[in-house]
Coordinates of N, CA and C in Angstrom, one line a residue:
Chain A
E127 N 2.3 82.5 -30.1 CA 3.6 82.5 -30.7 C 3.7 81.3 -31.7
A128 N 4.2 81.6 -32.9 CA 4.3 80.5 -33.8 C 5.5 79.7 -33.4
G129 N 5.4 78.4 -33.7 CA 6.5 77.5 -33.4 C 7.5 77.4 -34.5
V130 N 8.3 76.4 -34.5 CA 9.3 76.2 -35.6 C 8.5 75.7 -36.8
V131 N 8.7 76.3 -37.9 CA 7.9 76.0 -39.1 C 8.8 75.3 -40.1
Q132 N 8.5 74.2 -40.6 CA 9.2 73.5 -41.6 C 8.4 73.2 -42.8
S133 N 9.0 73.2 -44.0 CA 8.4 72.8 -45.2 C 9.4 72.2 -46.2
P134 N 8.9 71.2 -47.0 CA 7.6 70.6 -47.0 C 7.5 69.6 -45.9
R135 N 6.3 69.2 -45.6 CA 6.1 68.1 -44.5 C 6.4 66.8 -45.1
Y136 N 6.2 66.6 -46.4 CA 6.5 65.3 -47.0 C 7.0 65.6 -48.4
K137 N 8.0 64.7 -48.8 CA 8.6 64.8 -50.1 C 9.0 63.5 -50.5
I138 N 8.6 63.1 -51.8 CA 9.0 61.9 -52.4 C 9.7 62.2 -53.7
I139 N 10.9 61.7 -53.8 CA 11.7 61.9 -55.0 C 12.4 60.6 -55.4
E140 N 12.9 60.6 -56.6 CA 13.7 59.5 -57.1 C 15.2 59.7 -56.7
K141 N 15.9 58.6 -56.6 CA 17.3 58.8 -56.2 C 18.0 59.6 -57.3
K142 N 19.0 60.3 -56.9 CA 19.9 61.2 -57.7 C 19.2 62.5 -57.9
Q143 N 18.0 62.7 -57.5 CA 17.4 64.0 -57.6 C 17.8 64.9 -56.4
P144 N 17.7 66.2 -56.6 CA 18.0 67.1 -55.5 C 16.7 67.4 -54.7
V145 N 16.9 67.8 -53.4 CA 15.8 68.1 -52.5 C 16.2 69.2 -51.6
A146 N 15.3 70.1 -51.2 CA 15.6 71.1 -50.2 C 14.6 71.2 -49.2
F147 N 15.0 71.5 -48.0 CA 14.0 71.7 -46.8 C 14.3 73.0 -46.2
W148 N 13.2 73.7 -45.8 CA 13.2 75.0 -45.3 C 12.8 75.0 -43.8
C149 N 13.4 75.9 -43.0 CA 13.0 76.0 -41.6 C 13.0 77.5 -41.2
N150 N 11.9 77.8 -40.5 CA 11.8 79.2 -39.9 C 11.7 79.0 -38.4
P151 N 12.8 79.4 -37.7 CA 12.8 79.1 -36.3 C 11.9 80.1 -35.5
I152 N 11.9 79.9 -34.2 CA 11.2 80.8 -33.3 C 11.9 82.2 -33.3
S153 N 11.1 83.2 -33.4 CA 11.7 84.6 -33.4 C 12.5 84.8 -32.1
G154 N 13.8 85.3 -32.3 CA 14.6 85.6 -31.2 C 15.6 84.5 -30.8
H155 N 15.3 83.3 -31.3 CA 16.2 82.1 -31.1 C 17.5 82.3 -31.9
N156 N 18.6 82.3 -31.2 CA 19.9 82.5 -31.9 C 20.5 81.2 -32.5
T157 N 20.1 80.0 -31.9 CA 20.7 78.8 -32.3 C 19.7 77.9 -33.1
L158 N 20.1 77.4 -34.2 CA 19.3 76.6 -35.1 C 20.0 75.3 -35.3
Y159 N 19.2 74.2 -35.3 CA 19.7 72.8 -35.5 C 19.0 72.1 -36.6
W160 N 19.7 71.3 -37.3 CA 19.1 70.3 -38.2 C 19.5 68.9 -37.7
Y161 N 18.5 68.2 -37.4 CA 18.6 66.8 -37.0 C 18.1 65.8 -38.0
L162 N 18.6 64.7 -38.1 CA 18.1 63.6 -38.9 C 17.5 62.5 -38.0
Q163 N 16.3 62.0 -38.3 CA 15.7 60.9 -37.5 C 15.3 59.8 -38.3
N164 N 15.9 58.7 -38.2 CA 15.5 57.4 -38.8 C 14.4 56.8 -38.0
L165 N 13.6 56.0 -38.6 CA 12.5 55.3 -38.0 C 12.9 54.5 -36.8
G166 N 12.3 54.8 -35.6 CA 12.6 54.1 -34.4 C 13.9 54.5 -33.8
Q167 N 14.5 55.6 -34.2 CA 15.8 56.0 -33.6 C 15.6 57.4 -33.1
G168 N 16.6 57.8 -32.3 CA 16.7 59.2 -31.8 C 17.2 60.1 -32.8
P169 N 16.9 61.4 -32.6 CA 17.4 62.4 -33.6 C 19.0 62.5 -33.5
E170 N 19.6 62.7 -34.7 CA 21.0 62.8 -34.8 C 21.4 64.1 -35.4
L171 N 22.3 64.8 -34.7 CA 22.6 66.2 -35.2 C 23.3 66.2 -36.5
L172 N 22.9 67.0 -37.4 CA 23.6 67.2 -38.7 C 24.4 68.5 -38.7
I173 N 23.8 69.6 -38.2 CA 24.5 70.8 -38.2 C 23.9 71.8 -37.2
R174 N 24.7 72.6 -36.6 CA 24.2 73.6 -35.6 C 24.7 75.0 -35.9
Y175 N 23.8 75.9 -35.9 CA 24.2 77.3 -36.2 C 24.0 78.2 -34.9
E176 N 25.0 79.0 -34.7 CA 24.8 80.1 -33.8 C 24.7 81.4 -34.6
N177 N 23.5 82.0 -34.6 CA 23.3 83.1 -35.5 C 23.5 82.6 -37.0
E178 N 24.4 83.2 -37.7 CA 24.6 82.7 -39.1 C 25.8 81.8 -39.3
E179 N 26.5 81.6 -38.1 CA 27.7 80.8 -38.2 C 27.4 79.3 -37.9
A180 N 27.9 78.4 -38.8 CA 27.8 77.0 -38.5 C 28.9 76.6 -37.6
V181 N 28.5 76.3 -36.3 CA 29.5 76.0 -35.3 C 29.8 74.5 -35.1
D182 N 28.9 73.7 -35.6 CA 29.1 72.3 -35.5 C 28.5 71.6 -36.7
D183 N 29.3 71.2 -37.7 CA 28.8 70.5 -38.9 C 29.6 69.2 -39.1
S184 N 30.1 68.7 -38.0 CA 31.0 67.5 -38.1 C 30.2 66.3 -38.6
Q185 N 28.9 66.2 -38.4 CA 28.1 65.0 -38.8 C 27.4 65.2 -40.1
L186 N 27.7 66.4 -40.8 CA 27.0 66.6 -42.1 C 27.8 66.0 -43.2
P187 N 27.2 65.1 -44.0 CA 27.9 64.5 -45.1 C 28.1 65.5 -46.2
K188 N 29.2 66.2 -46.2 CA 29.4 67.4 -47.0 C 29.5 67.1 -48.5
D189 N 29.7 65.8 -48.9 CA 29.7 65.5 -50.3 C 28.4 65.7 -51.0
R190 N 27.3 65.6 -50.2 CA 26.0 65.7 -50.8 C 25.1 66.6 -50.1
F191 N 25.4 66.9 -48.9 CA 24.5 67.8 -48.0 C 25.1 69.2 -47.9
S192 N 24.3 70.2 -47.9 CA 24.7 71.5 -47.7 C 23.6 72.2 -46.9
A193 N 24.0 73.3 -46.2 CA 23.0 74.0 -45.4 C 23.5 75.5 -45.4
E194 N 22.5 76.3 -45.2 CA 22.8 77.8 -45.0 C 21.8 78.4 -44.1
R195 N 22.2 79.5 -43.5 CA 21.3 80.2 -42.6 C 21.6 81.7 -42.8
L196 N 21.0 82.2 -43.9 CA 21.3 83.6 -44.3 C 20.6 84.5 -43.3
K197 N 21.4 85.6 -42.9 CA 20.9 86.6 -42.0 C 20.6 86.1 -40.6
G198 N 21.0 84.8 -40.3 CA 20.8 84.3 -39.0 C 19.4 84.0 -38.6
V199 N 18.5 83.8 -39.6 CA 17.1 83.5 -39.3 C 16.7 82.2 -39.9
D200 N 16.1 82.3 -41.1 CA 15.7 81.0 -41.8 C 16.9 80.2 -42.2
S201 N 16.6 78.9 -42.4 CA 17.7 78.0 -42.9 C 17.1 77.1 -43.9
T202 N 18.0 76.6 -44.8 CA 17.7 75.7 -45.8 C 18.7 74.5 -45.7
L203 N 18.2 73.3 -45.8 CA 19.1 72.1 -45.9 C 18.9 71.5 -47.2
K204 N 19.9 71.2 -48.0 CA 19.8 70.7 -49.3 C 20.6 69.3 -49.4
I205 N 20.0 68.4 -50.2 CA 20.7 67.2 -50.5 C 20.7 67.1 -52.0
Q206 N 22.0 66.9 -52.5 CA 22.1 66.7 -54.0 C 23.4 65.9 -54.3
P207 N 23.2 64.7 -54.9 CA 22.0 64.0 -55.2 C 21.5 63.2 -54.1
A208 N 20.2 62.9 -54.0 CA 19.7 62.1 -52.9 C 20.0 60.6 -53.2
E209 N 20.2 59.9 -52.1 CA 20.4 58.4 -52.2 C 19.3 57.7 -51.4
L210 N 19.1 56.4 -51.7 CA 18.0 55.7 -51.0 C 18.1 55.8 -49.5
G211 N 19.4 55.8 -49.0 CA 19.6 55.8 -47.5 C 19.3 57.1 -46.9
D212 N 19.0 58.1 -47.7 CA 18.6 59.4 -47.1 C 17.2 59.5 -46.7
S213 N 16.4 58.5 -47.0 CA 15.0 58.5 -46.5 C 15.0 58.5 -45.0
A214 N 14.3 59.6 -44.5 CA 14.3 59.8 -43.0 C 13.4 61.0 -42.8
V215 N 13.3 61.4 -41.5 CA 12.7 62.7 -41.2 C 13.8 63.7 -40.8
Y216 N 13.7 64.9 -41.4 CA 14.7 65.9 -41.2 C 14.0 66.9 -40.3
L217 N 14.5 67.0 -39.0 CA 13.9 67.9 -38.0 C 14.8 69.2 -37.9
C218 N 14.1 70.3 -37.8 CA 14.7 71.5 -37.5 C 14.3 71.9 -36.0
A219 N 15.2 72.5 -35.3 CA 14.9 72.9 -34.0 C 15.6 74.3 -33.7
S220 N 15.1 75.0 -32.8 CA 15.8 76.3 -32.4 C 15.8 76.4 -30.9
S221 N 16.7 77.3 -30.4 CA 16.8 77.6 -29.0 C 17.5 78.9 -28.8
F222 N 17.3 79.5 -27.6 CA 18.1 80.6 -27.3 C 19.2 80.1 -26.3
S223 N 20.4 80.1 -26.7 CA 21.5 79.6 -25.8 C 22.6 80.6 -25.8
S224 N 23.2 80.8 -24.6 CA 24.3 81.7 -24.4 C 25.5 80.8 -24.2
R225 N 26.7 81.3 -24.6 CA 27.9 80.6 -24.6 C 28.2 80.2 -23.1
G226 N 28.5 78.9 -23.0 CA 28.9 78.4 -21.6 C 27.7 77.9 -20.8
S227 N 26.5 78.1 -21.4 CA 25.3 77.6 -20.6 C 25.0 76.2 -21.1
G228 N 24.7 75.3 -20.2 CA 24.3 74.0 -20.6 C 22.8 73.8 -20.6
A229 N 22.1 74.6 -19.9 CA 20.6 74.5 -19.8 C 20.1 75.0 -21.1
N230 N 19.5 74.1 -21.9 CA 19.1 74.5 -23.3 C 17.9 73.7 -23.7
V231 N 16.8 74.4 -23.9 CA 15.6 73.7 -24.3 C 15.4 73.9 -25.8
L232 N 15.3 72.9 -26.5 CA 15.1 72.9 -28.0 C 13.6 72.8 -28.3
T233 N 13.2 73.7 -29.2 CA 11.9 73.6 -29.7 C 12.0 73.1 -31.2
F234 N 11.3 71.9 -31.4 CA 11.4 71.3 -32.7 C 10.2 71.6 -33.6
G235 N 10.5 71.6 -34.9 CA 9.4 71.6 -35.9 C 8.9 70.2 -36.0
A236 N 7.8 70.1 -36.8 CA 7.2 68.8 -37.0 C 8.0 67.9 -38.0
G237 N 9.0 68.5 -38.7 CA 9.8 67.7 -39.5 C 9.4 67.6 -41.0
S238 N 10.4 67.2 -41.8 CA 10.1 67.0 -43.2 C 10.5 65.5 -43.5
R239 N 9.4 64.8 -43.9 CA 9.7 63.3 -44.1 C 10.0 63.1 -45.6
L240 N 11.2 62.6 -45.8 CA 11.8 62.4 -47.1 C 11.7 60.9 -47.5
T241 N 11.2 60.6 -48.6 CA 11.2 59.2 -49.2 C 11.9 59.3 -50.5
V242 N 13.0 58.5 -50.6 CA 13.8 58.4 -51.8 C 13.5 57.1 -52.5
L243 N 13.0 57.1 -53.7 CA 12.7 55.8 -54.4 C 13.7 55.4 -55.4
Chain B
G30 N 33.6 60.3 -26.1 CA 32.3 60.3 -26.8 C 31.2 60.2 -25.8
Q31 N 30.0 60.2 -26.3 CA 28.8 60.0 -25.5 C 27.9 58.9 -26.1
S32 N 27.3 58.1 -25.2 CA 26.3 57.2 -25.6 C 25.2 57.1 -24.5
L33 N 24.0 56.9 -24.9 CA 22.9 56.8 -24.0 C 22.1 55.5 -24.3
E34 N 21.7 54.8 -23.3 CA 20.9 53.6 -23.5 C 19.6 53.6 -22.8
Q35 N 18.5 53.3 -23.5 CA 17.2 53.2 -23.0 C 16.6 51.9 -23.4
P36 N 15.5 51.4 -22.7 CA 14.8 50.3 -23.2 C 14.0 50.7 -24.5
S37 N 13.9 49.8 -25.4 CA 13.3 50.1 -26.7 C 11.7 50.3 -26.5
E38 N 11.2 49.4 -25.6 CA 9.7 49.5 -25.5 C 9.3 49.3 -24.0
V39 N 8.2 49.9 -23.6 CA 7.6 49.7 -22.3 C 6.1 49.7 -22.5
T40 N 5.4 48.8 -21.8 CA 4.0 48.8 -21.9 C 3.4 48.9 -20.5
A41 N 2.4 49.7 -20.3 CA 1.7 49.8 -19.0 C 0.2 50.1 -19.2
V42 N -0.5 50.0 -18.1 CA -2.0 50.3 -18.2 C -2.3 51.6 -17.7
E43 N -3.5 52.1 -18.1 CA -4.0 53.4 -17.7 C -4.0 53.5 -16.2
G44 N -3.6 54.6 -15.6 CA -3.6 54.8 -14.2 C -2.4 54.3 -13.5
A45 N -1.6 53.6 -14.1 CA -0.4 53.0 -13.5 C 0.8 54.0 -13.5
I46 N 1.9 53.6 -12.9 CA 3.1 54.4 -12.8 C 4.1 53.6 -13.7
V47 N 4.9 54.3 -14.5 CA 6.0 53.7 -15.3 C 7.2 54.5 -15.2
Q48 N 8.4 53.8 -15.2 CA 9.7 54.4 -15.1 C 10.5 54.0 -16.3
I49 N 11.0 55.0 -17.0 CA 11.8 54.8 -18.2 C 13.3 55.2 -17.8
N50 N 14.1 54.2 -17.9 CA 15.5 54.4 -17.5 C 16.4 54.8 -18.6
C51 N 17.5 55.5 -18.2 CA 18.5 56.0 -19.2 C 19.8 55.9 -18.5
T52 N 20.7 55.0 -19.1 CA 22.1 55.0 -18.6 C 23.0 55.6 -19.7
Y53 N 24.0 56.2 -19.2 CA 24.8 56.9 -20.2 C 26.3 56.7 -19.9
Q54 N 27.1 56.9 -21.0 CA 28.5 57.0 -20.9 C 28.9 58.3 -21.5
T55 N 29.4 59.2 -20.8 CA 29.8 60.5 -21.3 C 31.0 61.1 -20.5
S56 N 31.8 61.8 -21.2 CA 33.0 62.4 -20.6 C 32.6 63.6 -19.7
G57 N 31.5 64.1 -19.8 CA 31.1 65.2 -19.0 C 29.9 66.0 -19.7
F58 N 29.0 66.4 -18.9 CA 27.8 67.0 -19.5 C 27.2 68.0 -18.4
Y59 N 26.4 68.9 -19.0 CA 25.7 69.9 -18.1 C 24.5 69.3 -17.4
G60 N 23.7 68.6 -18.2 CA 22.5 68.0 -17.6 C 21.9 67.0 -18.5
L61 N 20.8 66.4 -18.0 CA 20.1 65.3 -18.7 C 18.7 65.8 -18.9
S62 N 18.3 65.8 -20.2 CA 16.9 66.2 -20.6 C 16.1 65.0 -21.0
W63 N 14.8 65.3 -21.0 CA 13.8 64.3 -21.5 C 12.9 65.0 -22.5
Y64 N 12.6 64.3 -23.6 CA 11.7 64.8 -24.6 C 10.7 63.7 -25.0
Q65 N 9.5 64.2 -25.3 CA 8.4 63.3 -25.7 C 8.1 63.5 -27.2
Q66 N 7.8 62.4 -27.9 CA 7.5 62.5 -29.3 C 6.3 61.6 -29.7
H67 N 5.2 62.2 -30.0 CA 4.1 61.4 -30.5 C 4.4 61.0 -32.0
D68 N 3.7 59.9 -32.4 CA 3.9 59.4 -33.8 C 3.7 60.5 -34.8
G69 N 4.7 60.8 -35.6 CA 4.6 61.8 -36.7 C 4.7 63.2 -36.2
G70 N 5.0 63.4 -34.9 CA 5.0 64.7 -34.3 C 6.4 65.2 -34.0
A71 N 6.5 66.4 -33.5 CA 7.8 67.0 -33.1 C 8.1 66.5 -31.7
P72 N 9.4 66.3 -31.4 CA 9.9 66.1 -30.0 C 9.6 67.3 -29.2
T73 N 9.0 67.1 -28.0 CA 8.8 68.3 -27.2 C 9.4 68.1 -25.8
F74 N 10.0 69.2 -25.3 CA 10.7 69.1 -24.0 C 9.8 68.8 -22.8
L75 N 10.3 67.9 -22.0 CA 9.5 67.5 -20.8 C 10.2 68.0 -19.5
S76 N 11.5 67.7 -19.4 CA 12.2 67.9 -18.1 C 13.7 68.0 -18.3
Y77 N 14.4 68.7 -17.3 CA 15.8 68.8 -17.3 C 16.4 68.7 -15.9
N78 N 17.4 67.9 -15.8 CA 18.1 67.7 -14.5 C 19.6 68.2 -14.7
A79 N 19.9 69.3 -14.0 CA 21.3 69.7 -14.0 C 22.0 69.1 -12.8
L80 N 21.3 68.9 -11.7 CA 21.9 68.4 -10.5 C 21.3 67.0 -10.2
D81 N 22.0 66.3 -9.3 CA 21.4 65.0 -8.9 C 20.1 65.2 -8.1
G82 N 19.2 64.3 -8.2 CA 18.0 64.3 -7.5 C 16.8 64.3 -8.4
L83 N 15.7 64.6 -7.8 CA 14.4 64.5 -8.5 C 13.8 65.8 -8.8
E84 N 13.3 66.0 -10.1 CA 12.6 67.2 -10.5 C 11.2 66.7 -10.8
E85 N 10.2 67.5 -10.3 CA 8.8 67.1 -10.5 C 8.1 68.2 -11.3
T86 N 7.4 67.7 -12.3 CA 6.5 68.6 -13.1 C 5.2 67.9 -13.3
G87 N 4.2 68.2 -12.5 CA 2.9 67.6 -12.6 C 3.0 66.1 -12.5
R88 N 2.5 65.3 -13.5 CA 2.5 63.9 -13.4 C 3.9 63.3 -13.7
F89 N 4.8 64.1 -14.3 CA 6.1 63.6 -14.7 C 7.1 64.1 -13.7
S90 N 8.1 63.2 -13.5 CA 9.2 63.5 -12.6 C 10.5 62.9 -13.3
S91 N 11.6 63.6 -13.1 CA 12.8 63.0 -13.7 C 13.9 63.0 -12.6
F92 N 14.8 62.0 -12.7 CA 15.8 61.8 -11.7 C 17.2 61.7 -12.4
L93 N 18.2 62.1 -11.7 CA 19.6 62.0 -12.2 C 20.5 61.6 -11.0
S94 N 21.4 60.7 -11.3 CA 22.4 60.3 -10.4 C 23.7 60.3 -11.2
R95 N 24.5 61.3 -11.1 CA 25.8 61.3 -11.8 C 26.8 60.2 -11.4
S96 N 26.8 59.9 -10.1 CA 27.7 58.9 -9.6 C 27.3 57.5 -10.2
D97 N 26.1 57.3 -10.5 CA 25.7 56.0 -11.1 C 25.5 56.1 -12.6
S98 N 25.8 57.2 -13.2 CA 25.6 57.4 -14.7 C 24.2 57.0 -15.1
Y99 N 23.2 57.5 -14.4 CA 21.9 56.9 -14.6 C 20.8 58.0 -14.3
G100 N 19.8 57.9 -15.1 CA 18.6 58.8 -14.9 C 17.4 58.1 -15.2
Y101 N 16.2 58.6 -14.8 CA 15.0 58.0 -15.3 C 13.9 59.1 -15.3
L102 N 12.9 58.7 -16.1 CA 11.7 59.5 -16.2 C 10.6 58.7 -15.6
L103 N 9.8 59.3 -14.7 CA 8.7 58.7 -14.0 C 7.4 59.3 -14.4
L104 N 6.5 58.5 -15.0 CA 5.2 59.0 -15.4 C 4.1 58.4 -14.5
Q105 N 3.4 59.2 -13.8 CA 2.3 58.7 -12.9 C 0.9 58.9 -13.5
E106 N 0.0 58.2 -12.9 CA -1.4 58.3 -13.4 C -1.5 58.3 -14.9
L107 N -0.9 57.2 -15.5 CA -0.8 57.1 -16.9 C -2.2 57.3 -17.6
Q108 N -2.1 58.1 -18.7 CA -3.3 58.3 -19.6 C -2.9 57.8 -21.0
M109 N -4.0 57.5 -21.7 CA -3.8 56.9 -23.1 C -2.9 57.9 -23.9
K110 N -3.1 59.2 -23.7 CA -2.4 60.2 -24.5 C -0.9 60.2 -24.2
D111 N -0.5 59.5 -23.1 CA 1.0 59.4 -22.8 C 1.7 58.4 -23.7
S112 N 0.9 57.6 -24.5 CA 1.5 56.7 -25.5 C 2.4 57.5 -26.5
A113 N 3.7 57.3 -26.5 CA 4.6 58.1 -27.3 C 6.0 57.5 -27.1
S114 N 6.9 58.1 -27.8 CA 8.3 57.8 -27.6 C 9.0 58.8 -26.7
Y115 N 9.8 58.4 -25.8 CA 10.5 59.2 -24.9 C 12.0 59.1 -25.0
F116 N 12.7 60.3 -25.1 CA 14.1 60.3 -25.4 C 14.8 61.0 -24.2
C117 N 15.9 60.4 -23.8 CA 16.8 61.1 -22.9 C 17.9 61.7 -23.8
A118 N 18.5 62.8 -23.3 CA 19.5 63.5 -24.1 C 20.4 64.3 -23.1
V119 N 21.7 64.3 -23.5 CA 22.7 65.0 -22.7 C 23.2 66.2 -23.5
S120 N 23.6 67.2 -22.7 CA 24.3 68.4 -23.2 C 25.8 68.4 -22.8
P121 N 26.6 67.9 -23.8 CA 28.0 67.7 -23.4 C 28.7 69.1 -23.1
Y122 N 29.7 69.0 -22.2 CA 30.6 70.1 -21.9 C 31.2 70.7 -23.2
N123 N 31.4 72.0 -23.2 CA 32.2 72.6 -24.3 C 31.7 72.3 -25.7
Q124 N 30.4 72.1 -25.8 CA 29.8 71.9 -27.1 C 28.6 72.8 -27.3
G125 N 28.6 73.9 -26.6 CA 27.6 74.8 -26.7 C 26.2 74.2 -26.3
G126 N 25.2 74.4 -27.2 CA 23.9 73.9 -27.0 C 23.6 72.6 -27.6
K127 N 24.6 71.9 -28.0 CA 24.4 70.6 -28.6 C 23.7 69.6 -27.7
L128 N 22.7 68.9 -28.2 CA 22.0 67.8 -27.5 C 22.3 66.5 -28.2
I129 N 22.7 65.5 -27.4 CA 22.8 64.1 -28.0 C 21.8 63.3 -27.4
F130 N 21.0 62.6 -28.3 CA 19.8 61.9 -27.9 C 20.1 60.4 -27.8
G131 N 19.3 59.7 -26.9 CA 19.3 58.3 -26.9 C 18.4 57.8 -28.0
Q132 N 18.3 56.5 -28.1 CA 17.5 55.8 -29.2 C 16.0 55.9 -28.9
G133 N 15.6 56.2 -27.7 CA 14.2 56.4 -27.5 C 13.5 55.1 -26.9
T134 N 12.5 55.3 -26.1 CA 11.7 54.3 -25.5 C 10.2 54.5 -26.0
E135 N 9.7 53.5 -26.6 CA 8.3 53.6 -27.1 C 7.4 53.1 -25.9
L136 N 6.6 54.0 -25.4 CA 5.6 53.7 -24.3 C 4.2 53.4 -24.9
S137 N 3.7 52.3 -24.6 CA 2.3 51.9 -25.0 C 1.5 51.9 -23.7
V138 N 0.4 52.7 -23.7 CA -0.5 52.7 -22.5 C -1.8 51.9 -23.0
K139 N -2.1 50.9 -22.2 CA -3.3 50.1 -22.6 C -4.4 50.4 -21.6
P140 N -5.7 50.2 -22.1 CA -6.8 50.5 -21.3 C -6.9 49.5 -20.1

């Protein structure tokens, strides 16, 4: 079974440029997450989807970040315009979770490492 | 809100036993999870404790005490490949499948 696939693995851009990251979750997983991970830190949730609905986007900086999950499968995370402080690893994860259940195992992709110059 | 604290670094030798602690402040959660992340890799699930007590999975065990707001990951018979970062995470009540992670503990295993 293929894992969570992310692309690109690495991206270097200049500040003020746009960038987009793509994620293909595990087949059958209804929940998709985008996390941000700074060097030496734990992952921080940006947005969580249940199927195609964004159920938690409270940590997403909506002035420059946007995300979509069309048809409840693949997802795209966009930053426009990028700032120096956006340099980080953007992790996508997926899981199969049912409402009210706390036992939830996330499968992560390898991440997209963004460097903003 | 929720916050989790872990030591930033731990060093041990091959064959030894190491314990990585996680203390937390949270208003309520379903369980405590542990994830492993090698340098440049994806975090991978290790263990989950919904109830107090010890869960054992091969060389790895995890413990939870809700009354002490404390948990730990125990790694036995350490191998060089265990050198990685280890994260504890909680699943808060009424927030679906959301996971909140600690800052991580970098484990270095020496020969």
